[in-house]
Amino acid sequence: MTDPADLTVTIVDGYVDEPAHFGVPPYISTYPRFTAGAVVDAGVPESNVVYHTIDELREDRQKWRDVADADLMIYIGGMTVPGKYVGGTPAEPDEVRELAWVAEGTALMGGPIRFGVGDENAGGQDMERKNLDYDFVAKGDIEAAAYDLVDSGLEGFGNRMRDNEELDRWAAMGAFVVEQHPNHPDHLICEMETSRGCAYRCSFCTEPLYGNPAFRTADSVVKEVENLYNRGARHFRLGRQADILAFGGDGEAPNPDALRRLYGGIREVAPDLGTLHLDNVNPITIVGWPEKSREALRIIAEHNTAGDTAAFGLESADPLVQEENNLNVSADECFEAVKIVNEVAGWRPGDDPADAPTHGSDAANRLPKLLPGINLLHGLKGEREETFEHNKQFLQRVYDEGLMVRRINIRQVMAFDGTDMSDTGADIARDHKQLFKTYKKEVREEIDRPMLRRVAPAGTVLPNVHLEYHQDGRTFGRQLGTYPLLVGIPGERELGKTIDVAVVDHGYRSVTGVPYPLDFNEASMDELTAIPGIGRSTAGDIVVNRPYADAADVGVDADVTKYVQ
């Protein structure tokens, strides 16, 4: 029998991405935190728990010694939705195997990887369950498996799901692990679980595999936020749930009082937080209970930080696809939900909430408080050429009605065992690959760019943009939050820094910006020419005629006042 007090544990984070859970940097998912709390609760001292991301191990082979030497090595990972990532690169199957081979102690694997593994982390794939040469694979909750394995002296465990009483302890006790994340403290956002499971059964989704919704209490979530805040965390996203509006209720109807306790409690224990965002909202909740939803959305918009996004799982606007895949919201219902979110939460800091949605020349120069995001999924059962037209018509209707959506997520299905899509697999997605590419390009050109101009017009200020990488003579960065805008800034600036940026131009899903406020006595030629209405010749005149007492002295026809404070 191995005494837990003598055990050394290394947790390797290979990153997760699920329909209701995100963990690729700058996010840290709940899994490593809950697992760290579980092993400590089982008797392992905090000082004996080491946490590494897969990117750390790629960059520094010496850290593999922590993998080799640990009495217990726990790998956590799994992608059940396809995505593209800037802040980190999810572990590939060969890397996951190598971890098991290097580990000289007991190797445990868990997280959503238990649902299946593909050849790569991409859409249009059939996913297959594999043990990848690990001693143990947690077919239930990885945190419960870790607790039971430690408690048994590394002899074994029974696959099970943890209960909320355990979660209350483990979530609070595992907060310490964020201090070991390479992004801590300034560029790290903690994914927070309010519930898991779903009341609905869409054909492709892995979230129902967790069962019906199981809600934490507001006090439990607030306590975890407090512990994370005391460990230096300042950015939080309530992303681990199928529908934030249903929090504290029966899994379907909104509960505004529970949301008031949740959001108000977070603001009380984390008074200087930098980000408070959410992710998933079920549009059928809004159309089913419109008045309760309006109240709930008002509470969220009162407490959150600007630029928040409520992801709507429309998945398809085609009635045939909706029927064959048990999708729970029609295009008309989703449109109504988009309208309600715009009317309640589509105002900008500095605007009157009663004027929502606010956009145009009179709107304040910040992002709206909360907008919908639209998820569209292709390769589902019943998909046909008309499906792509249905989707484009829905998006055009939203735009033509003067409404806003923060982003449109277009992806292809990943087929997992245990879901209804396992019978169909990824065959339809593969057959429609070329049609999908053409359609996606059309949406980006015809909808995304004009919508982005509406949401973030020239002059919109984006505070605290974290500079992440250089490309083609520009520096790219993002704010922390849900689906943050990618911002390109002329010139190569020092990476890792955080600056305020004013938007000057728009791509399909990204913007060009200049430092805000722009100092016309110091601005580079590239920064000056990025401003609408200032060409290279005018920029040269500005440089030659320096210095200026203020922006009014610059003397150009273009409106430059929006780029200065």
Coordinates of C-alpha atoms in Angstrom, one line a residue:
M1 CA 0.0 0.0 0.0
T2 CA 1.5 3.3 -1.1
D3 CA 1.1 6.1 1.4
P4 CA -0.5 9.1 -0.5
A5 CA 1.7 11.5 1.6
D6 CA 4.7 10.0 -0.1
L7 CA 3.4 10.1 -3.7
T8 CA 4.7 12.5 -6.4
V9 CA 2.1 13.4 -9.1
T10 CA 2.7 15.0 -12.4
I11 CA -0.3 16.3 -14.4
V12 CA 0.2 16.9 -18.1
D13 CA -2.4 19.1 -19.8
G14 CA -2.8 18.1 -23.5
Y15 CA -5.7 20.6 -23.7
V16 CA -9.4 20.0 -24.2
D17 CA -12.1 21.4 -26.5
E18 CA -15.7 20.2 -26.0
P19 CA -19.1 21.6 -27.0
A20 CA -19.3 23.2 -23.5
H21 CA -15.7 23.3 -22.3
F22 CA -12.5 25.0 -23.5
G23 CA -9.0 24.5 -22.3
V24 CA -6.5 25.5 -25.0
P25 CA -4.3 28.5 -23.8
P26 CA -4.9 31.2 -22.8
Y27 CA -7.6 29.0 -21.2
I28 CA -7.1 26.5 -18.5
S29 CA -9.9 23.9 -18.3
T30 CA -11.5 22.6 -15.1
Y31 CA -9.9 19.1 -15.5
P32 CA -6.4 19.7 -14.2
R33 CA -7.6 21.9 -11.4
F34 CA -10.3 19.4 -10.3
T35 CA -7.8 16.6 -10.6
A36 CA -5.1 18.4 -8.6
G37 CA -7.7 19.1 -5.9
A38 CA -8.8 15.4 -5.9
V39 CA -5.3 14.0 -5.3
V40 CA -4.7 16.6 -2.6
D41 CA -8.0 15.6 -1.0
A42 CA -6.8 12.0 -1.2
G43 CA -3.7 12.9 0.8
V44 CA -1.0 14.0 -1.6
P45 CA 0.7 17.2 -0.4
E46 CA 0.3 20.2 -2.7
S47 CA 4.1 20.5 -2.9
N48 CA 4.2 17.0 -4.5
V49 CA 1.9 17.9 -7.4
V50 CA 3.5 19.2 -10.6
Y51 CA 1.6 20.6 -13.5
H52 CA 2.9 21.0 -17.1
T53 CA 1.2 21.9 -20.4
I54 CA 2.1 19.9 -23.5
D55 CA 3.6 23.0 -25.0
E56 CA 6.0 23.3 -22.0
L57 CA 7.2 19.7 -22.6
R58 CA 7.7 20.5 -26.3
E59 CA 9.8 23.5 -25.5
D60 CA 11.9 22.1 -22.7
R61 CA 12.8 18.4 -22.8
Q62 CA 14.3 18.6 -19.3
K63 CA 10.7 18.9 -18.0
W64 CA 10.1 15.3 -19.2
R65 CA 12.0 14.3 -16.1
D66 CA 8.9 15.2 -14.1
V67 CA 6.9 12.8 -16.3
A68 CA 9.5 10.0 -15.9
D69 CA 10.0 10.3 -12.2
A70 CA 6.5 10.8 -11.0
D71 CA 4.9 7.9 -9.0
L72 CA 1.7 8.9 -10.8
M73 CA 1.6 10.6 -14.2
I74 CA -1.9 11.8 -15.2
Y75 CA -2.5 12.9 -18.8
I76 CA -5.6 15.0 -19.5
G77 CA -6.8 15.9 -23.0
G78 CA -9.3 15.4 -25.8
M79 CA -10.9 17.4 -28.6
T80 CA -14.5 16.6 -29.4
V81 CA -15.1 19.7 -31.6
P82 CA -12.7 20.9 -34.3
G83 CA -10.9 24.2 -34.0
K84 CA -8.0 26.4 -34.9
Y85 CA -5.8 27.6 -32.0
V86 CA -3.3 30.4 -31.5
G87 CA -2.3 30.2 -27.9
G88 CA -1.4 26.5 -27.8
T89 CA -1.3 23.3 -29.9
P90 CA -3.3 20.4 -28.6
A91 CA -1.4 17.1 -28.1
E92 CA -1.5 14.7 -31.0
P93 CA -2.0 10.9 -30.4
D94 CA 1.7 10.1 -30.9
E95 CA 2.7 12.6 -28.2
V96 CA 0.1 11.1 -25.8
R97 CA 1.6 7.7 -26.4
E98 CA 5.2 9.0 -25.8
L99 CA 4.1 10.3 -22.4
A100 CA 3.0 6.8 -21.4
W101 CA 6.2 5.3 -22.6
V102 CA 8.4 7.8 -20.7
A103 CA 6.5 7.5 -17.5
E104 CA 8.3 5.1 -15.2
G105 CA 5.5 5.2 -12.6
T106 CA 1.8 4.6 -13.0
A107 CA 0.2 6.3 -16.1
L108 CA -3.4 7.4 -16.0
M109 CA -5.3 9.0 -18.9
G110 CA -8.6 10.8 -18.9
G111 CA -10.8 13.7 -19.9
P112 CA -12.8 13.8 -23.2
I113 CA -10.1 11.8 -24.9
R114 CA -12.1 8.8 -23.5
F115 CA -14.8 9.5 -26.1
G116 CA -12.4 8.8 -29.0
V117 CA -9.2 9.8 -30.9
G118 CA -8.8 10.7 -34.5
D119 CA -5.7 10.8 -36.8
E120 CA -5.6 14.5 -36.1
N121 CA -7.5 17.3 -34.2
A122 CA -9.8 18.3 -37.1
G123 CA -13.3 18.0 -38.4
G124 CA -14.7 15.5 -40.9
Q125 CA -13.3 12.5 -39.0
D126 CA -14.4 9.3 -37.4
M127 CA -13.2 9.1 -33.8
E128 CA -12.1 5.8 -32.2
R129 CA -11.6 4.8 -28.6
K130 CA -7.9 3.9 -27.8
N131 CA -6.0 3.4 -24.6
L132 CA -2.7 4.7 -26.2
D133 CA -0.6 2.3 -24.0
Y134 CA -1.6 3.8 -20.6
D135 CA -1.9 1.6 -17.5
F136 CA -5.3 3.1 -16.7
V137 CA -7.9 4.9 -18.8
A138 CA -10.6 6.8 -16.8
K139 CA -13.9 5.9 -18.5
G140 CA -15.7 8.1 -15.9
D141 CA -14.4 11.3 -14.4
I142 CA -10.7 11.7 -14.5
E143 CA -10.7 13.5 -11.1
A144 CA -12.7 10.7 -9.5
A145 CA -10.4 8.1 -11.0
A146 CA -7.3 10.0 -9.7
Y147 CA -8.8 10.3 -6.2
D148 CA -9.7 6.6 -6.1
L149 CA -6.4 5.5 -7.6
V150 CA -4.4 7.4 -5.0
D151 CA -6.7 6.3 -2.2
S152 CA -6.2 2.6 -3.2
G153 CA -2.4 2.9 -3.1
L154 CA -2.3 2.9 -7.0
E155 CA -3.9 -0.5 -7.1
G156 CA -6.9 0.6 -9.2
F157 CA -10.3 2.3 -9.3
G158 CA -13.9 1.8 -10.4
N159 CA -15.0 4.0 -13.3
R160 CA -17.4 6.4 -11.8
M161 CA -18.7 10.0 -12.0
R162 CA -17.9 12.4 -9.1
D163 CA -20.7 13.9 -7.2
N164 CA -21.3 17.6 -6.4
E165 CA -20.1 17.3 -2.8
E166 CA -16.7 16.0 -4.0
L167 CA -16.6 18.7 -6.7
D168 CA -17.2 21.4 -4.1
R169 CA -14.1 20.2 -2.3
W170 CA -11.9 19.5 -5.3
A171 CA -12.7 22.6 -7.2
A172 CA -11.7 24.8 -4.3
M173 CA -8.6 22.7 -3.3
G174 CA -7.2 22.5 -6.8
A175 CA -7.0 26.3 -7.4
F176 CA -3.2 26.2 -6.6
V177 CA -2.4 24.5 -9.8
V178 CA -3.0 27.7 -11.9
E179 CA 0.2 29.2 -10.4
Q180 CA 2.1 26.5 -12.3
H181 CA 0.6 27.5 -15.7
P182 CA 3.1 29.3 -18.0
N183 CA 0.6 32.0 -18.7
H184 CA -0.1 32.8 -15.1
P185 CA -1.1 35.3 -13.9
D186 CA -1.6 38.0 -16.6
H187 CA -2.6 35.9 -19.7
L188 CA -4.6 33.1 -18.3
I189 CA -8.4 32.7 -18.3
C190 CA -10.0 30.1 -16.0
E191 CA -12.9 28.1 -17.5
M192 CA -15.5 27.7 -14.8
E193 CA -18.1 24.9 -14.6
T194 CA -21.6 25.7 -13.5
S195 CA -23.1 22.5 -14.8
R196 CA -22.6 19.7 -17.3
G197 CA -24.8 17.4 -19.2
C198 CA -27.7 18.5 -21.4
A199 CA -31.5 18.2 -21.4
Y200 CA -31.5 17.8 -25.2
R201 CA -30.0 15.0 -27.4
C202 CA -28.6 16.5 -30.6
S203 CA -27.2 13.7 -32.8
F204 CA -23.6 14.8 -33.0
C205 CA -23.0 16.2 -29.5
T206 CA -20.9 14.5 -26.7
E207 CA -22.4 16.7 -23.9
P208 CA -25.5 14.5 -23.4
L209 CA -23.0 11.6 -22.7
Y210 CA -22.6 13.3 -19.3
G211 CA -26.3 12.8 -18.7
N212 CA -29.0 15.4 -17.7
P213 CA -27.9 18.8 -16.4
A214 CA -26.3 18.6 -13.0
F215 CA -25.9 22.1 -11.5
R216 CA -23.4 23.3 -8.9
T217 CA -24.6 25.9 -6.4
A218 CA -23.8 29.5 -6.8
D219 CA -21.9 29.4 -3.5
S220 CA -19.7 26.5 -4.8
V221 CA -18.7 28.4 -8.0
V222 CA -18.1 31.6 -6.1
K223 CA -15.9 29.8 -3.6
E224 CA -13.8 28.4 -6.4
V225 CA -13.5 31.8 -8.1
E226 CA -12.4 33.3 -4.7
N227 CA -9.7 30.6 -4.3
L228 CA -8.5 31.2 -7.9
Y229 CA -8.5 35.0 -7.4
N230 CA -6.4 34.6 -4.2
R231 CA -3.9 32.6 -6.3
G232 CA -3.6 35.5 -8.8
A233 CA -6.2 34.6 -11.4
R234 CA -8.1 37.7 -12.8
H235 CA -9.9 36.3 -15.8
F236 CA -12.9 34.0 -15.7
R237 CA -15.3 32.4 -18.2
L238 CA -18.5 30.6 -17.3
G239 CA -18.1 28.3 -20.2
R240 CA -18.6 24.8 -18.8
Q241 CA -22.3 24.4 -19.3
A242 CA -24.8 23.7 -22.1
D243 CA -26.9 26.8 -21.2
I244 CA -26.0 29.4 -18.7
L245 CA -29.5 30.8 -18.6
A246 CA -30.7 27.5 -17.1
F247 CA -28.3 27.7 -14.2
G248 CA -29.9 26.8 -10.9
G249 CA -33.1 25.6 -12.4
D250 CA -34.6 22.4 -13.9
G251 CA -32.1 22.4 -16.9
E252 CA -34.5 24.2 -19.3
A253 CA -36.2 27.2 -17.7
P254 CA -34.2 30.3 -16.8
N255 CA -33.6 31.1 -13.1
P256 CA -32.7 34.8 -12.8
D257 CA -32.4 34.7 -9.0
A258 CA -29.7 32.0 -9.3
L259 CA -27.8 34.0 -11.9
R260 CA -28.0 37.1 -9.7
R261 CA -26.4 35.1 -6.8
L262 CA -23.8 33.7 -9.1
Y263 CA -22.7 36.9 -10.9
G264 CA -23.1 39.1 -7.9
G265 CA -21.1 36.7 -5.8
I266 CA -18.3 36.6 -8.3
R267 CA -18.1 40.3 -8.4
E268 CA -18.0 40.5 -4.6
V269 CA -15.1 38.0 -4.2
A270 CA -13.1 39.2 -7.3
P271 CA -13.6 42.9 -7.2
D272 CA -10.7 43.7 -9.6
L273 CA -11.3 40.9 -12.1
G274 CA -10.3 41.7 -15.7
T275 CA -12.6 39.4 -17.6
L276 CA -16.0 37.9 -16.8
H277 CA -17.4 36.1 -19.8
L278 CA -19.7 33.2 -20.7
D279 CA -20.1 30.8 -23.5
N280 CA -23.1 28.6 -24.2
V281 CA -26.8 29.8 -24.3
N282 CA -29.5 27.6 -25.7
P283 CA -31.7 29.8 -28.0
I284 CA -34.7 27.6 -27.4
T285 CA -34.6 28.7 -23.7
I286 CA -34.9 32.4 -24.8
V287 CA -37.9 31.8 -27.1
G288 CA -39.6 29.4 -24.6
W289 CA -39.3 31.8 -21.6
P290 CA -38.7 35.2 -23.2
E291 CA -39.5 37.4 -20.1
K292 CA -37.4 35.3 -17.7
S293 CA -34.6 35.2 -20.3
R294 CA -34.7 39.0 -20.7
E295 CA -34.3 39.4 -16.9
A296 CA -31.5 36.9 -16.9
L297 CA -29.7 38.6 -19.8
R298 CA -30.0 42.0 -18.1
I299 CA -28.3 40.5 -15.0
I300 CA -25.5 39.1 -17.1
A301 CA -24.9 42.4 -19.0
E302 CA -24.9 44.3 -15.7
H303 CA -22.1 42.2 -14.3
N304 CA -20.0 41.0 -17.2
T305 CA -17.2 42.7 -19.1
A306 CA -17.7 44.0 -22.6
G307 CA -17.2 41.9 -25.7
D308 CA -18.9 38.8 -24.2
T309 CA -20.4 36.2 -26.5
A310 CA -23.4 33.8 -26.0
A311 CA -22.8 30.9 -28.4
F312 CA -26.0 29.7 -30.0
G313 CA -26.1 26.1 -31.3
L314 CA -28.3 26.6 -34.3
E315 CA -26.1 24.0 -36.1
S316 CA -28.3 24.1 -39.3
A317 CA -31.1 26.3 -40.6
D318 CA -32.3 23.5 -42.9
P319 CA -35.6 22.0 -41.5
L320 CA -34.7 18.5 -42.9
V321 CA -31.3 18.5 -41.1
Q322 CA -32.9 19.8 -37.9
E323 CA -35.4 16.9 -37.9
E324 CA -33.0 14.1 -38.7
N325 CA -30.5 15.2 -36.1
N326 CA -32.9 16.1 -33.2
L327 CA -31.8 19.7 -33.3
N328 CA -34.0 21.7 -30.9
V329 CA -34.3 25.1 -32.4
S330 CA -35.6 26.3 -35.8
A331 CA -34.1 29.1 -37.8
D332 CA -37.1 31.4 -37.0
E333 CA -36.7 30.6 -33.3
C334 CA -33.0 31.2 -33.4
F335 CA -33.6 34.5 -35.2
E336 CA -36.0 35.6 -32.4
A337 CA -33.4 34.7 -29.8
V338 CA -30.7 36.7 -31.6
K339 CA -33.1 39.7 -31.6
I340 CA -33.8 39.4 -27.9
V341 CA -30.1 39.3 -26.9
N342 CA -29.5 42.3 -29.1
E343 CA -32.4 44.2 -27.5
V344 CA -31.4 43.4 -23.9
A345 CA -27.6 43.2 -24.0
G346 CA -26.4 44.7 -27.3
W347 CA -25.4 48.0 -25.7
R348 CA -21.9 49.3 -25.3
P349 CA -20.3 50.7 -22.1
G350 CA -21.1 54.4 -22.2
D351 CA -24.4 53.9 -24.0
D352 CA -27.9 53.7 -22.5
P353 CA -28.9 50.1 -22.2
A354 CA -32.5 51.1 -23.2
D355 CA -31.1 52.0 -26.7
A356 CA -29.8 48.5 -27.4
P357 CA -28.7 47.3 -29.9
T358 CA -26.3 50.3 -30.3
H359 CA -24.2 50.6 -33.5
G360 CA -23.5 53.4 -36.0
S361 CA -21.8 56.8 -35.7
D362 CA -23.5 57.7 -32.4
A363 CA -22.6 54.5 -30.5
A364 CA -19.9 54.4 -27.8
N365 CA -16.4 53.3 -28.9
R366 CA -16.4 49.9 -27.1
L367 CA -17.6 46.4 -28.0
P368 CA -21.2 45.6 -27.0
K369 CA -21.7 43.9 -23.6
L370 CA -23.1 40.6 -24.9
L371 CA -23.9 39.4 -28.4
P372 CA -24.9 36.0 -29.8
G373 CA -22.5 33.8 -31.6
I374 CA -23.9 31.4 -34.2
N375 CA -22.6 27.8 -34.5
L376 CA -23.1 26.0 -37.8
L377 CA -22.2 22.4 -38.2
H378 CA -21.8 20.5 -41.5
G379 CA -21.8 16.8 -42.4
L380 CA -24.9 16.1 -40.3
K381 CA -27.5 13.5 -41.4
G382 CA -29.7 14.8 -44.2
E383 CA -27.3 17.5 -45.4
R384 CA -27.9 18.4 -49.0
E385 CA -26.9 21.3 -51.3
E386 CA -30.0 23.3 -50.2
T387 CA -28.6 23.1 -46.6
F388 CA -25.9 25.6 -47.4
E389 CA -28.4 28.0 -48.9
H390 CA -30.7 27.8 -45.9
N391 CA -27.7 28.7 -43.7
K392 CA -26.7 31.7 -45.8
Q393 CA -30.3 33.0 -46.0
F394 CA -30.5 32.9 -42.2
L395 CA -27.3 34.8 -41.7
Q396 CA -28.3 37.4 -44.4
R397 CA -31.7 37.9 -42.6
V398 CA -29.9 38.6 -39.3
Y399 CA -27.7 41.2 -41.0
D400 CA -30.5 42.8 -43.0
E401 CA -32.6 43.3 -39.8
G402 CA -29.8 45.5 -38.3
L403 CA -28.9 42.9 -35.7
M404 CA -25.4 41.9 -34.5
V405 CA -23.7 38.6 -33.9
R406 CA -20.2 38.5 -32.5
R407 CA -18.9 35.6 -34.6
I408 CA -20.1 32.8 -36.9
N409 CA -18.5 29.5 -36.2
I410 CA -18.6 27.1 -39.2
R411 CA -17.2 23.6 -38.8
Q412 CA -17.5 20.0 -39.8
V413 CA -18.7 17.2 -37.7
M414 CA -16.5 14.8 -35.7
A415 CA -18.3 11.5 -35.2
F416 CA -18.0 9.8 -31.8
D417 CA -19.2 6.4 -30.5
G418 CA -22.2 6.9 -28.2
T419 CA -23.7 9.6 -30.4
D420 CA -26.3 9.1 -33.1
M421 CA -23.8 10.4 -35.6
S422 CA -21.6 7.3 -35.0
D423 CA -23.7 5.3 -37.5
T424 CA -23.3 8.0 -40.3
G425 CA -19.8 8.9 -39.4
A426 CA -18.0 11.6 -41.3
D427 CA -18.9 10.3 -44.8
I428 CA -21.3 13.3 -45.6
A429 CA -18.7 15.8 -44.4
R430 CA -16.1 14.2 -46.7
D431 CA -18.5 14.1 -49.6
H432 CA -19.3 17.8 -49.2
K433 CA -15.8 19.0 -48.6
Q434 CA -15.5 21.2 -51.7
L435 CA -19.0 22.5 -51.4
F436 CA -18.3 23.3 -47.7
K437 CA -15.1 25.3 -48.7
T438 CA -16.9 27.4 -51.3
Y439 CA -19.8 28.1 -48.9
K440 CA -17.5 29.0 -46.0
K441 CA -15.6 31.5 -48.2
E442 CA -18.9 33.1 -49.3
V443 CA -20.1 33.6 -45.7
R444 CA -16.8 35.1 -44.8
E445 CA -16.9 37.6 -47.6
E446 CA -20.7 38.4 -47.7
I447 CA -21.6 38.3 -44.0
D448 CA -18.6 38.2 -41.7
R449 CA -16.8 41.3 -42.9
P450 CA -19.9 43.7 -43.0
M451 CA -21.0 42.2 -39.7
L452 CA -17.6 42.9 -38.1
R453 CA -17.8 46.5 -39.4
R454 CA -21.1 46.8 -37.5
V455 CA -19.9 45.2 -34.3
A456 CA -16.5 46.9 -34.2
P457 CA -16.4 49.9 -36.5
A458 CA -13.3 52.0 -37.1
G459 CA -12.5 53.8 -33.9
T460 CA -13.7 51.0 -31.6
V461 CA -11.2 50.7 -28.6
L462 CA -10.1 47.3 -27.6
P463 CA -8.4 47.5 -24.1
N464 CA -5.7 45.1 -23.0
V465 CA -4.7 43.4 -26.3
H466 CA -2.1 40.8 -25.5
L467 CA 0.6 40.6 -28.2
E468 CA 1.1 37.0 -29.2
Y469 CA 3.1 36.6 -32.5
H470 CA 4.7 38.3 -35.5
Q471 CA 3.7 37.7 -39.2
D472 CA 4.4 39.6 -42.4
G473 CA 5.8 42.6 -40.6
R474 CA 2.8 42.9 -38.2
T475 CA 2.2 42.0 -34.6
F476 CA -0.9 40.0 -33.8
G477 CA -2.7 39.8 -30.5
R478 CA -6.1 39.3 -28.7
Q479 CA -7.9 40.3 -25.7
L480 CA -8.8 37.7 -23.1
G481 CA -12.3 36.5 -23.4
T482 CA -14.8 34.4 -25.3
Y483 CA -13.9 34.3 -29.0
P484 CA -11.8 37.4 -28.9
L485 CA -11.0 39.4 -32.0
L486 CA -7.7 38.7 -33.6
V487 CA -6.0 42.1 -34.0
G488 CA -3.2 42.9 -36.4
I489 CA -1.0 45.9 -35.6
P490 CA 1.5 47.4 -38.1
G491 CA 5.1 46.8 -37.2
E492 CA 6.8 44.2 -34.9
R493 CA 6.2 45.1 -31.3
E494 CA 7.5 43.3 -28.2
L495 CA 5.6 40.1 -27.6
G496 CA 4.0 39.3 -24.3
K497 CA 3.1 43.0 -23.7
T498 CA -0.5 44.3 -23.4
I499 CA -1.6 47.5 -25.1
D500 CA -4.9 49.3 -25.9
V501 CA -5.8 49.3 -29.6
A502 CA -8.2 51.3 -31.8
V503 CA -9.7 49.5 -34.8
V504 CA -8.9 51.0 -38.2
D505 CA -9.8 48.2 -40.7
H506 CA -11.6 44.8 -41.0
G507 CA -10.8 41.4 -42.4
Y508 CA -13.2 38.5 -42.4
R509 CA -12.7 37.5 -38.8
S510 CA -10.0 39.8 -37.7
V511 CA -9.3 43.6 -37.5
T512 CA -6.4 45.9 -38.0
G513 CA -5.6 48.3 -35.2
V514 CA -3.3 51.0 -34.1
P515 CA -2.1 51.7 -30.5
Y516 CA -4.6 53.8 -28.6
P517 CA -4.3 56.7 -28.0
L518 CA -2.2 57.2 -31.1
D519 CA 0.6 59.8 -30.6
F520 CA 1.0 61.6 -33.9
N521 CA 4.4 62.7 -32.8
E522 CA 5.6 59.2 -32.4
A523 CA 3.5 57.1 -34.8
S524 CA 5.2 55.1 -37.5
M525 CA 4.5 55.6 -41.2
D526 CA 2.8 52.2 -41.3
E527 CA 0.6 53.1 -38.3
L528 CA -0.4 56.4 -39.9
T529 CA -1.2 54.9 -43.3
A530 CA -3.4 52.3 -41.6
I531 CA -5.8 55.1 -40.5
P532 CA -8.7 55.4 -43.0
G533 CA -8.3 58.5 -45.3
I534 CA -4.5 58.8 -44.7
G535 CA -2.4 57.6 -47.6
R536 CA 1.4 57.3 -47.7
S537 CA 1.9 60.9 -49.0
T538 CA -0.3 62.4 -46.2
A539 CA 1.5 60.2 -43.7
G540 CA 4.8 61.6 -45.0
D541 CA 3.6 65.1 -44.5
I542 CA 2.5 64.3 -41.0
V543 CA 5.9 63.0 -40.1
V544 CA 7.7 66.0 -41.7
N545 CA 5.6 68.6 -39.9
R546 CA 6.1 67.2 -36.4
P547 CA 5.7 68.1 -33.6
Y548 CA 2.0 68.7 -32.9
A549 CA 0.4 70.2 -29.8
D550 CA -2.7 68.0 -30.3
A551 CA -4.5 66.0 -33.0
A552 CA -6.4 69.1 -34.2
D553 CA -3.0 70.5 -35.4
V554 CA -2.3 67.5 -37.7
G555 CA -4.4 69.2 -40.4
V556 CA -5.7 66.3 -42.5
D557 CA -9.1 65.8 -44.0
A558 CA -9.5 62.4 -42.3
D559 CA -11.2 62.1 -39.0
V560 CA -8.4 61.3 -36.6
T561 CA -10.0 62.4 -33.4
K562 CA -11.4 58.8 -32.7
Y563 CA -7.8 57.5 -32.5
V564 CA -6.7 59.9 -29.7
Q565 CA -8.1 60.1 -26.2

